[in-house]
PDB file of C-alpha atoms in Angstrom:
ATOM      1  CA  MET N 297      23.921 -49.278-118.047  1.00  0.00           C
ATOM      2  CA  ASP N 298      22.515 -48.501-114.604  1.00  0.00           C
ATOM      3  CA  PRO N 299      23.783 -51.287-112.278  1.00  0.00           C
ATOM      4  CA  TRP N 300      20.541 -50.971-110.309  1.00  0.00           C
ATOM      5  CA  GLU N 301      18.289 -51.402-113.332  1.00  0.00           C
ATOM      6  CA  ASN N 302      17.635 -55.126-113.047  1.00  0.00           C
ATOM      7  CA  LEU N 303      17.805 -55.416-109.276  1.00  0.00           C
ATOM      8  CA  LYS N 304      14.372 -56.293-107.904  1.00  0.00           C
ATOM      9  CA  VAL N 305      14.972 -57.811-104.509  1.00  0.00           C
ATOM     10  CA  VAL N 306      17.747 -58.122-101.906  1.00  0.00           C
ATOM     11  CA  GLY N 307      17.742 -60.946 -99.384  1.00  0.00           C
ATOM     12  CA  THR N 308      20.017 -61.229 -96.371  1.00  0.00           C
ATOM     13  CA  MET N 309      20.459 -64.501 -94.508  1.00  0.00           C
ATOM     14  CA  SER N 310      20.497 -62.756 -91.138  1.00  0.00           C
ATOM     15  CA  ALA N 311      18.208 -61.072 -88.669  1.00  0.00           C
ATOM     16  CA  GLY N 312      20.376 -57.948 -88.504  1.00  0.00           C
ATOM     17  CA  TYR N 313      20.480 -55.574 -91.439  1.00  0.00           C
ATOM     18  CA  ASP N 314      22.884 -52.843 -90.380  1.00  0.00           C
ATOM     19  CA  HIS N 315      25.142 -53.935 -93.283  1.00  0.00           C
ATOM     20  CA  ILE N 316      22.463 -52.906 -95.829  1.00  0.00           C
ATOM     21  CA  ASP N 317      21.484 -49.393 -96.921  1.00  0.00           C
ATOM     22  CA  ILE N 318      17.755 -49.947 -96.447  1.00  0.00           C
ATOM     23  CA  ALA N 319      16.819 -46.337 -97.191  1.00  0.00           C
ATOM     24  CA  GLU N 320      18.659 -46.371-100.536  1.00  0.00           C
ATOM     25  CA  LEU N 321      17.045 -49.632-101.623  1.00  0.00           C
ATOM     26  CA  LYS N 322      13.559 -48.507-100.659  1.00  0.00           C
ATOM     27  CA  ASN N 323      14.118 -45.181-102.406  1.00  0.00           C
ATOM     28  CA  ARG N 324      14.832 -47.156-105.580  1.00  0.00           C
ATOM     29  CA  GLY N 325      11.783 -49.384-105.091  1.00  0.00           C
ATOM     30  CA  ILE N 326      13.865 -52.488-104.428  1.00  0.00           C
ATOM     31  CA  LEU N 327      12.386 -55.034-102.026  1.00  0.00           C
ATOM     32  CA  VAL N 328      14.445 -56.187 -99.047  1.00  0.00           C
ATOM     33  CA  GLY N 329      13.959 -59.240 -96.844  1.00  0.00           C
ATOM     34  CA  ASN N 330      15.797 -60.744 -93.896  1.00  0.00           C
ATOM     35  CA  THR N 331      15.474 -63.889 -91.777  1.00  0.00           C
ATOM     36  CA  PRO N 332      14.164 -62.907 -88.326  1.00  0.00           C
ATOM     37  CA  ASN N 333      12.649 -65.209 -85.699  1.00  0.00           C
ATOM     38  CA  VAL N 334      14.049 -68.473 -87.118  1.00  0.00           C
ATOM     39  CA  LEU N 335      17.364 -67.898 -85.313  1.00  0.00           C
ATOM     40  CA  THR N 336      15.870 -66.758 -81.994  1.00  0.00           C
ATOM     41  CA  SER N 337      16.231 -70.031 -80.109  1.00  0.00           C
ATOM     42  CA  ALA N 338      19.768 -70.736 -81.290  1.00  0.00           C
ATOM     43  CA  VAL N 339      21.013 -67.251 -80.344  1.00  0.00           C
ATOM     44  CA  ALA N 340      19.287 -67.428 -76.955  1.00  0.00           C
ATOM     45  CA  GLU N 341      21.065 -70.729 -76.268  1.00  0.00           C
ATOM     46  CA  VAL N 342      24.402 -69.093 -77.039  1.00  0.00           C
ATOM     47  CA  ALA N 343      23.548 -66.176 -74.736  1.00  0.00           C
ATOM     48  CA  LEU N 344      22.862 -68.596 -71.902  1.00  0.00           C
ATOM     49  CA  GLY N 345      26.087 -70.457 -72.647  1.00  0.00           C
ATOM     50  CA  LEU N 346      28.099 -67.243 -72.587  1.00  0.00           C
ATOM     51  CA  MET N 347      26.514 -66.193 -69.298  1.00  0.00           C
ATOM     52  CA  ILE N 348      27.572 -69.423 -67.639  1.00  0.00           C
ATOM     53  CA  ALA N 349      30.982 -69.649 -69.356  1.00  0.00           C
ATOM     54  CA  ALA N 350      31.987 -66.096 -68.441  1.00  0.00           C
ATOM     55  CA  ALA N 351      30.568 -66.178 -64.919  1.00  0.00           C
ATOM     56  CA  ARG N 352      32.062 -69.577 -64.072  1.00  0.00           C
ATOM     57  CA  ARG N 353      35.447 -68.644 -65.573  1.00  0.00           C
ATOM     58  CA  PHE N 354      35.569 -71.370 -68.234  1.00  0.00           C
ATOM     59  CA  HIS N 355      38.306 -69.634 -70.237  1.00  0.00           C
ATOM     60  CA  GLU N 356      40.507 -69.043 -67.216  1.00  0.00           C
ATOM     61  CA  GLY N 357      39.854 -72.571 -66.023  1.00  0.00           C
ATOM     62  CA  GLN N 358      40.868 -74.069 -69.349  1.00  0.00           C
ATOM     63  CA  LEU N 359      44.069 -72.029 -69.325  1.00  0.00           C
ATOM     64  CA  ALA N 360      44.852 -73.386 -65.858  1.00  0.00           C
ATOM     65  CA  LEU N 361      44.127 -76.918 -67.027  1.00  0.00           C
ATOM     66  CA  MET N 362      46.336 -76.597 -70.094  1.00  0.00           C
ATOM     67  CA  SER N 363      49.219 -75.136 -68.086  1.00  0.00           C
ATOM     68  CA  GLY N 364      48.921 -77.738 -65.319  1.00  0.00           C
ATOM     69  CA  SER N 365      48.279 -75.086 -62.680  1.00  0.00           C
ATOM     70  CA  TRP N 366      45.240 -76.633 -61.033  1.00  0.00           C
ATOM     71  CA  ASN N 367      44.683 -75.763 -57.408  1.00  0.00           C
ATOM     72  CA  THR N 368      41.434 -77.563 -56.665  1.00  0.00           C
ATOM     73  CA  GLY N 369      42.471 -78.230 -53.078  1.00  0.00           C
ATOM     74  CA  ALA N 370      42.109 -74.521 -52.242  1.00  0.00           C
ATOM     75  CA  ALA N 371      38.606 -73.607 -51.137  1.00  0.00           C
ATOM     76  CA  GLN N 372      38.761 -70.152 -52.715  1.00  0.00           C
ATOM     77  CA  TRP N 373      40.331 -71.174 -56.037  1.00  0.00           C
ATOM     78  CA  MET N 374      38.593 -70.165 -59.291  1.00  0.00           C
ATOM     79  CA  LEU N 375      35.338 -69.078 -57.667  1.00  0.00           C
ATOM     80  CA  GLY N 376      32.749 -67.666 -60.036  1.00  0.00           C
ATOM     81  CA  MET N 377      29.274 -66.199 -60.083  1.00  0.00           C
ATOM     82  CA  GLU N 378      26.064 -68.174 -60.474  1.00  0.00           C
ATOM     83  CA  LEU N 379      22.655 -67.453 -61.973  1.00  0.00           C
ATOM     84  CA  ARG N 380      20.738 -68.603 -58.916  1.00  0.00           C
ATOM     85  CA  GLY N 381      19.339 -65.605 -57.066  1.00  0.00           C
ATOM     86  CA  SER N 382      20.882 -63.136 -59.505  1.00  0.00           C
ATOM     87  CA  THR N 383      19.369 -60.160 -61.296  1.00  0.00           C
ATOM     88  CA  VAL N 384      19.470 -60.597 -65.066  1.00  0.00           C
ATOM     89  CA  GLY N 385      19.208 -57.409 -67.092  1.00  0.00           C
ATOM     90  CA  ILE N 386      18.297 -57.649 -70.774  1.00  0.00           C
ATOM     91  CA  VAL N 387      18.988 -54.692 -73.052  1.00  0.00           C
ATOM     92  CA  GLY N 388      16.371 -55.014 -75.777  1.00  0.00           C
ATOM     93  CA  LEU N 389      13.430 -57.347 -75.099  1.00  0.00           C
ATOM     94  CA  GLY N 390      12.779 -58.406 -78.677  1.00  0.00           C
ATOM     95  CA  GLY N 391      12.382 -62.018 -79.699  1.00  0.00           C
ATOM     96  CA  ILE N 392      15.893 -63.007 -78.621  1.00  0.00           C
ATOM     97  CA  GLY N 393      15.667 -61.049 -75.357  1.00  0.00           C
ATOM     98  CA  GLN N 394      12.385 -62.760 -74.535  1.00  0.00           C
ATOM     99  CA  ALA N 395      13.853 -66.175 -75.346  1.00  0.00           C
ATOM    100  CA  VAL N 396      16.785 -65.470 -73.025  1.00  0.00           C
ATOM    101  CA  ALA N 397      14.400 -64.433 -70.248  1.00  0.00           C
ATOM    102  CA  ARG N 398      12.448 -67.675 -70.565  1.00  0.00           C
ATOM    103  CA  ARG N 399      15.618 -69.764 -70.550  1.00  0.00           C
ATOM    104  CA  VAL N 400      17.124 -68.253 -67.397  1.00  0.00           C
ATOM    105  CA  GLN N 401      13.984 -68.798 -65.305  1.00  0.00           C
ATOM    106  CA  PRO N 402      14.700 -72.489 -64.545  1.00  0.00           C
ATOM    107  CA  PHE N 403      18.046 -71.396 -63.078  1.00  0.00           C
ATOM    108  CA  GLU N 404      16.189 -69.832 -60.143  1.00  0.00           C
ATOM    109  CA  VAL N 405      17.201 -66.263 -60.933  1.00  0.00           C
ATOM    110  CA  GLY N 406      15.987 -63.692 -58.448  1.00  0.00           C
ATOM    111  CA  ARG N 407      14.813 -61.017 -60.878  1.00  0.00           C
ATOM    112  CA  ILE N 408      14.613 -60.307 -64.612  1.00  0.00           C
ATOM    113  CA  ILE N 409      14.670 -56.680 -65.737  1.00  0.00           C
ATOM    114  CA  TYR N 410      14.836 -55.094 -69.163  1.00  0.00           C
ATOM    115  CA  CYS N 411      15.136 -51.718 -70.847  1.00  0.00           C
ATOM    116  CA  GLY N 412      14.101 -50.307 -74.192  1.00  0.00           C
ATOM    117  CA  HIS N 413      11.975 -47.570 -75.666  1.00  0.00           C
ATOM    118  CA  SER N 414       8.847 -48.609 -73.754  1.00  0.00           C
ATOM    119  CA  PRO N 415       7.388 -51.459 -71.660  1.00  0.00           C
ATOM    120  CA  LYS N 416       6.245 -54.547 -73.536  1.00  0.00           C
ATOM    121  CA  LYS N 417       3.280 -56.750 -72.751  1.00  0.00           C
ATOM    122  CA  GLU N 418       5.518 -59.736 -73.487  1.00  0.00           C
ATOM    123  CA  GLY N 419       7.756 -58.609 -70.641  1.00  0.00           C
ATOM    124  CA  GLU N 420       4.909 -58.707 -68.172  1.00  0.00           C
ATOM    125  CA  ALA N 421       3.880 -62.142 -69.430  1.00  0.00           C
ATOM    126  CA  ILE N 422       7.313 -63.624 -68.669  1.00  0.00           C
ATOM    127  CA  GLY N 423       7.735 -61.813 -65.364  1.00  0.00           C
ATOM    128  CA  ALA N 424      10.277 -59.249 -66.540  1.00  0.00           C
ATOM    129  CA  GLU N 425      10.250 -55.721 -65.119  1.00  0.00           C
ATOM    130  CA  PHE N 426      10.767 -52.623 -67.289  1.00  0.00           C
ATOM    131  CA  VAL N 427      13.422 -50.222 -65.959  1.00  0.00           C
ATOM    132  CA  SER N 428      15.651 -47.458 -67.266  1.00  0.00           C
ATOM    133  CA  LEU N 429      19.034 -48.310 -68.757  1.00  0.00           C
ATOM    134  CA  GLU N 430      20.742 -46.636 -65.805  1.00  0.00           C
ATOM    135  CA  GLU N 431      18.837 -48.763 -63.277  1.00  0.00           C
ATOM    136  CA  LEU N 432      19.521 -51.892 -65.305  1.00  0.00           C
ATOM    137  CA  LEU N 433      23.248 -51.199 -65.291  1.00  0.00           C
ATOM    138  CA  GLN N 434      23.275 -50.499 -61.568  1.00  0.00           C
ATOM    139  CA  GLU N 435      21.149 -53.472 -60.496  1.00  0.00           C
ATOM    140  CA  SER N 436      22.111 -56.316 -62.836  1.00  0.00           C
ATOM    141  CA  ASP N 437      24.461 -59.172 -62.011  1.00  0.00           C
ATOM    142  CA  PHE N 438      24.240 -60.245 -65.668  1.00  0.00           C
ATOM    143  CA  VAL N 439      23.750 -57.760 -68.500  1.00  0.00           C
ATOM    144  CA  VAL N 440      22.667 -59.403 -71.766  1.00  0.00           C
ATOM    145  CA  VAL N 441      22.810 -57.199 -74.867  1.00  0.00           C
ATOM    146  CA  SER N 442      20.262 -58.192 -77.517  1.00  0.00           C
ATOM    147  CA  CYS N 443      19.219 -54.889 -79.102  1.00  0.00           C
ATOM    148  CA  PRO N 444      19.752 -53.747 -82.715  1.00  0.00           C
ATOM    149  CA  LEU N 445      22.754 -51.671 -83.720  1.00  0.00           C
ATOM    150  CA  SER N 446      21.725 -48.149 -84.715  1.00  0.00           C
ATOM    151  CA  PRO N 447      23.157 -44.628 -84.485  1.00  0.00           C
ATOM    152  CA  GLU N 448      21.380 -44.393 -81.140  1.00  0.00           C
ATOM    153  CA  THR N 449      22.857 -47.585 -79.697  1.00  0.00           C
ATOM    154  CA  LYS N 450      26.336 -47.585 -81.271  1.00  0.00           C
ATOM    155  CA  GLY N 451      28.977 -47.647 -78.540  1.00  0.00           C
ATOM    156  CA  MET N 452      26.345 -47.455 -75.797  1.00  0.00           C
ATOM    157  CA  PHE N 453      28.530 -49.616 -73.546  1.00  0.00           C
ATOM    158  CA  ASN N 454      31.325 -47.160 -72.889  1.00  0.00           C
ATOM    159  CA  ASP N 455      33.389 -46.008 -69.902  1.00  0.00           C
ATOM    160  CA  GLU N 456      30.381 -44.238 -68.422  1.00  0.00           C
ATOM    161  CA  ALA N 457      28.187 -47.320 -68.698  1.00  0.00           C
ATOM    162  CA  PHE N 458      30.802 -49.640 -67.185  1.00  0.00           C
ATOM    163  CA  ALA N 459      31.284 -47.239 -64.278  1.00  0.00           C
ATOM    164  CA  LYS N 460      27.613 -47.718 -63.380  1.00  0.00           C
ATOM    165  CA  MET N 461      27.768 -51.514 -63.352  1.00  0.00           C
ATOM    166  CA  LYS N 462      28.538 -53.757 -60.405  1.00  0.00           C
ATOM    167  CA  LYS N 463      32.150 -54.826 -60.022  1.00  0.00           C
ATOM    168  CA  THR N 464      30.828 -58.401 -59.979  1.00  0.00           C
ATOM    169  CA  ALA N 465      28.719 -57.951 -63.144  1.00  0.00           C
ATOM    170  CA  VAL N 466      29.009 -60.155 -66.208  1.00  0.00           C
ATOM    171  CA  LEU N 467      28.417 -58.606 -69.640  1.00  0.00           C
ATOM    172  CA  VAL N 468      27.155 -60.767 -72.519  1.00  0.00           C
ATOM    173  CA  ASN N 469      26.733 -59.569 -76.101  1.00  0.00           C
ATOM    174  CA  VAL N 470      24.885 -61.621 -78.738  1.00  0.00           C
ATOM    175  CA  ALA N 471      23.729 -58.677 -80.857  1.00  0.00           C
ATOM    176  CA  ARG N 472      26.371 -56.614 -82.678  1.00  0.00           C
ATOM    177  CA  GLY N 473      29.963 -55.781 -81.775  1.00  0.00           C
ATOM    178  CA  GLY N 474      29.435 -52.082 -82.469  1.00  0.00           C
ATOM    179  CA  LEU N 475      27.179 -51.756 -79.432  1.00  0.00           C
ATOM    180  CA  ILE N 476      30.278 -51.935 -77.231  1.00  0.00           C
ATOM    181  CA  ASP N 477      33.219 -49.549 -77.096  1.00  0.00           C
ATOM    182  CA  GLN N 478      35.793 -52.340 -77.036  1.00  0.00           C
ATOM    183  CA  GLU N 479      38.636 -50.185 -75.734  1.00  0.00           C
ATOM    184  CA  ALA N 480      36.413 -49.195 -72.822  1.00  0.00           C
ATOM    185  CA  LEU N 481      35.530 -52.861 -72.258  1.00  0.00           C
ATOM    186  CA  VAL N 482      39.207 -53.818 -72.138  1.00  0.00           C
ATOM    187  CA  ARG N 483      39.786 -51.131 -69.514  1.00  0.00           C
ATOM    188  CA  ALA N 484      36.756 -52.247 -67.512  1.00  0.00           C
ATOM    189  CA  LEU N 485      37.922 -55.879 -67.484  1.00  0.00           C
ATOM    190  CA  GLN N 486      41.530 -55.030 -66.700  1.00  0.00           C
ATOM    191  CA  ASP N 487      40.668 -52.552 -63.937  1.00  0.00           C
ATOM    192  CA  GLY N 488      38.015 -54.722 -62.279  1.00  0.00           C
ATOM    193  CA  LYS N 489      35.128 -52.379 -63.058  1.00  0.00           C
ATOM    194  CA  ILE N 490      33.185 -55.489 -64.090  1.00  0.00           C
ATOM    195  CA  GLN N 491      33.859 -59.156 -63.375  1.00  0.00           C
ATOM    196  CA  ALA N 492      33.799 -60.733 -66.807  1.00  0.00           C
ATOM    197  CA  ALA N 493      32.444 -60.643 -70.347  1.00  0.00           C
ATOM    198  CA  GLY N 494      31.169 -63.221 -72.815  1.00  0.00           C
ATOM    199  CA  LEU N 495      31.055 -62.113 -76.447  1.00  0.00           C
ATOM    200  CA  ASP N 496      29.746 -63.776 -79.592  1.00  0.00           C
ATOM    201  CA  VAL N 497      30.125 -60.584 -81.622  1.00  0.00           C
ATOM    202  CA  MET N 498      33.067 -58.199 -81.918  1.00  0.00           C
ATOM    203  CA  THR N 499      34.481 -55.399 -84.074  1.00  0.00           C
ATOM    204  CA  PRO N 500      35.966 -56.183 -86.489  1.00  0.00           C
ATOM    205  CA  GLU N 501      35.103 -59.742 -87.384  1.00  0.00           C
ATOM    206  CA  PRO N 502      37.280 -61.750 -87.533  1.00  0.00           C
ATOM    207  CA  LEU N 503      38.870 -60.216 -84.457  1.00  0.00           C
ATOM    208  CA  PRO N 504      42.661 -59.910 -84.838  1.00  0.00           C
ATOM    209  CA  THR N 505      44.413 -62.593 -82.804  1.00  0.00           C
ATOM    210  CA  ASN N 506      46.527 -59.943 -81.091  1.00  0.00           C
ATOM    211  CA  HIS N 507      43.540 -57.884 -79.978  1.00  0.00           C
ATOM    212  CA  PRO N 508      43.637 -57.108 -76.214  1.00  0.00           C
ATOM    213  CA  LEU N 509      40.271 -58.816 -75.684  1.00  0.00           C
ATOM    214  CA  ALA N 510      41.773 -62.110 -76.840  1.00  0.00           C
ATOM    215  CA  SER N 511      44.432 -62.010 -74.126  1.00  0.00           C
ATOM    216  CA  LEU N 512      42.144 -61.339 -71.157  1.00  0.00           C
ATOM    217  CA  LYS N 513      41.468 -64.274 -68.858  1.00  0.00           C
ATOM    218  CA  ASN N 514      38.093 -62.849 -67.835  1.00  0.00           C
ATOM    219  CA  CYS N 515      36.812 -62.495 -71.390  1.00  0.00           C
ATOM    220  CA  PHE N 516      35.197 -65.526 -73.046  1.00  0.00           C
ATOM    221  CA  LEU N 517      35.035 -65.189 -76.838  1.00  0.00           C
ATOM    222  CA  ILE N 518      33.351 -67.257 -79.539  1.00  0.00           C
ATOM    223  CA  PRO N 519      33.400 -66.436 -83.289  1.00  0.00           C
ATOM    224  CA  HIS N 520      29.828 -65.258 -84.023  1.00  0.00           C
ATOM    225  CA  LEU N 521      28.231 -68.680 -83.563  1.00  0.00           C
ATOM    226  CA  GLY N 522      24.789 -67.459 -82.472  1.00  0.00           C
ATOM    227  CA  SER N 523      22.833 -68.976 -85.351  1.00  0.00           C
ATOM    228  CA  ALA N 524      25.364 -71.703 -86.154  1.00  0.00           C
ATOM    229  CA  THR N 525      23.271 -74.840 -85.835  1.00  0.00           C
ATOM    230  CA  VAL N 526      22.311 -77.163 -88.672  1.00  0.00           C
ATOM    231  CA  LYS N 527      18.565 -76.624 -88.196  1.00  0.00           C
ATOM    232  CA  THR N 528      18.747 -72.850 -87.804  1.00  0.00           C
ATOM    233  CA  ARG N 529      20.993 -72.264 -90.817  1.00  0.00           C
ATOM    234  CA  GLN N 530      18.717 -74.494 -92.917  1.00  0.00           C
ATOM    235  CA  ASP N 531      15.675 -72.503 -91.803  1.00  0.00           C
ATOM    236  CA  MET N 532      17.469 -69.228 -92.531  1.00  0.00           C
ATOM    237  CA  ALA N 533      18.481 -70.384 -96.024  1.00  0.00           C
ATOM    238  CA  VAL N 534      14.938 -71.459 -96.861  1.00  0.00           C
ATOM    239  CA  LEU N 535      13.450 -68.161 -95.670  1.00  0.00           C
ATOM    240  CA  ALA N 536      16.089 -66.142 -97.551  1.00  0.00           C
ATOM    241  CA  ALA N 537      15.303 -68.081-100.729  1.00  0.00           C
ATOM    242  CA  ARG N 538      11.564 -67.584-100.254  1.00  0.00           C
ATOM    243  CA  ASN N 539      12.107 -63.832 -99.872  1.00  0.00           C
ATOM    244  CA  ILE N 540      14.012 -63.685-103.158  1.00  0.00           C
ATOM    245  CA  LEU N 541      11.614 -65.917-105.084  1.00  0.00           C
ATOM    246  CA  CYS N 542       8.556 -63.986-103.894  1.00  0.00           C
ATOM    247  CA  GLY N 543      10.230 -60.717-104.812  1.00  0.00           C
ATOM    248  CA  LEU N 544      11.020 -61.945-108.314  1.00  0.00           C
ATOM    249  CA  GLU N 545       7.468 -63.232-108.745  1.00  0.00           C
ATOM    250  CA  GLY N 546       5.889 -59.985-107.571  1.00  0.00           C
ATOM    251  CA  LYS N 547       4.480 -61.558-104.421  1.00  0.00           C
ATOM    252  CA  PRO N 548       4.697 -60.164-100.850  1.00  0.00           C
ATOM    253  CA  LEU N 549       7.922 -61.166 -99.105  1.00  0.00           C
ATOM    254  CA  PRO N 550       7.410 -63.513 -96.112  1.00  0.00           C
ATOM    255  CA  ALA N 551       9.935 -61.457 -94.077  1.00  0.00           C
ATOM    256  CA  PRO N 552      10.132 -57.940 -95.525  1.00  0.00           C
ATOM    257  CA  LEU N 553      12.089 -55.010 -94.118  1.00  0.00           C
TER     258      LEU N 553
END
């Protein structure tokens, strides 16, 4: 029996779909649906949290607290970067990128820039300026990665990219771990090519506890919590179920791929 014979629809409870062979499914006439948009706000909140946590050295500060090595009497102790007056660069101004841009505005950032295939009208509406990837890397104090993982973008943050960034830059990734060459990131953090990183996504997941990223004081890691809120996961589950039910009933999927 052909294992594909009775398969009518595939639903993924995620916005990303790099784990699915979309071309193969479509070639077989099988419907595919995902859960975009409903997780936008939750992921944007995590991006903002990672920006602040990495820039203000939360991980390093907690280590100092736990070891009893506070030095709060020293004026230059544990100084970090702040959003106020900074340039925030967003790689991929989709729904999540736009939500991040809106959320950083109240922090009195100096400039919001973004890169992608082409300028977006939504970017103009929120006061974000379209630039090349090279200019974004060179100008940004915070680089937020929110683009899809594809053959084109895989490993796009490599030694060459880190060499173009400011030594005081903070890198945040809420998209996919494969966008970053992690060995290159470890080198960049160890050698002071960039200031810090905040990651919600890594490769592989779970990240081994002995991975070099886990031992770096200037790397703030959380275990893929972007959509992990009660409301968002409920909304994702409902949309995933609706995709499957509509596919089985021969109706258009509410969120097709």
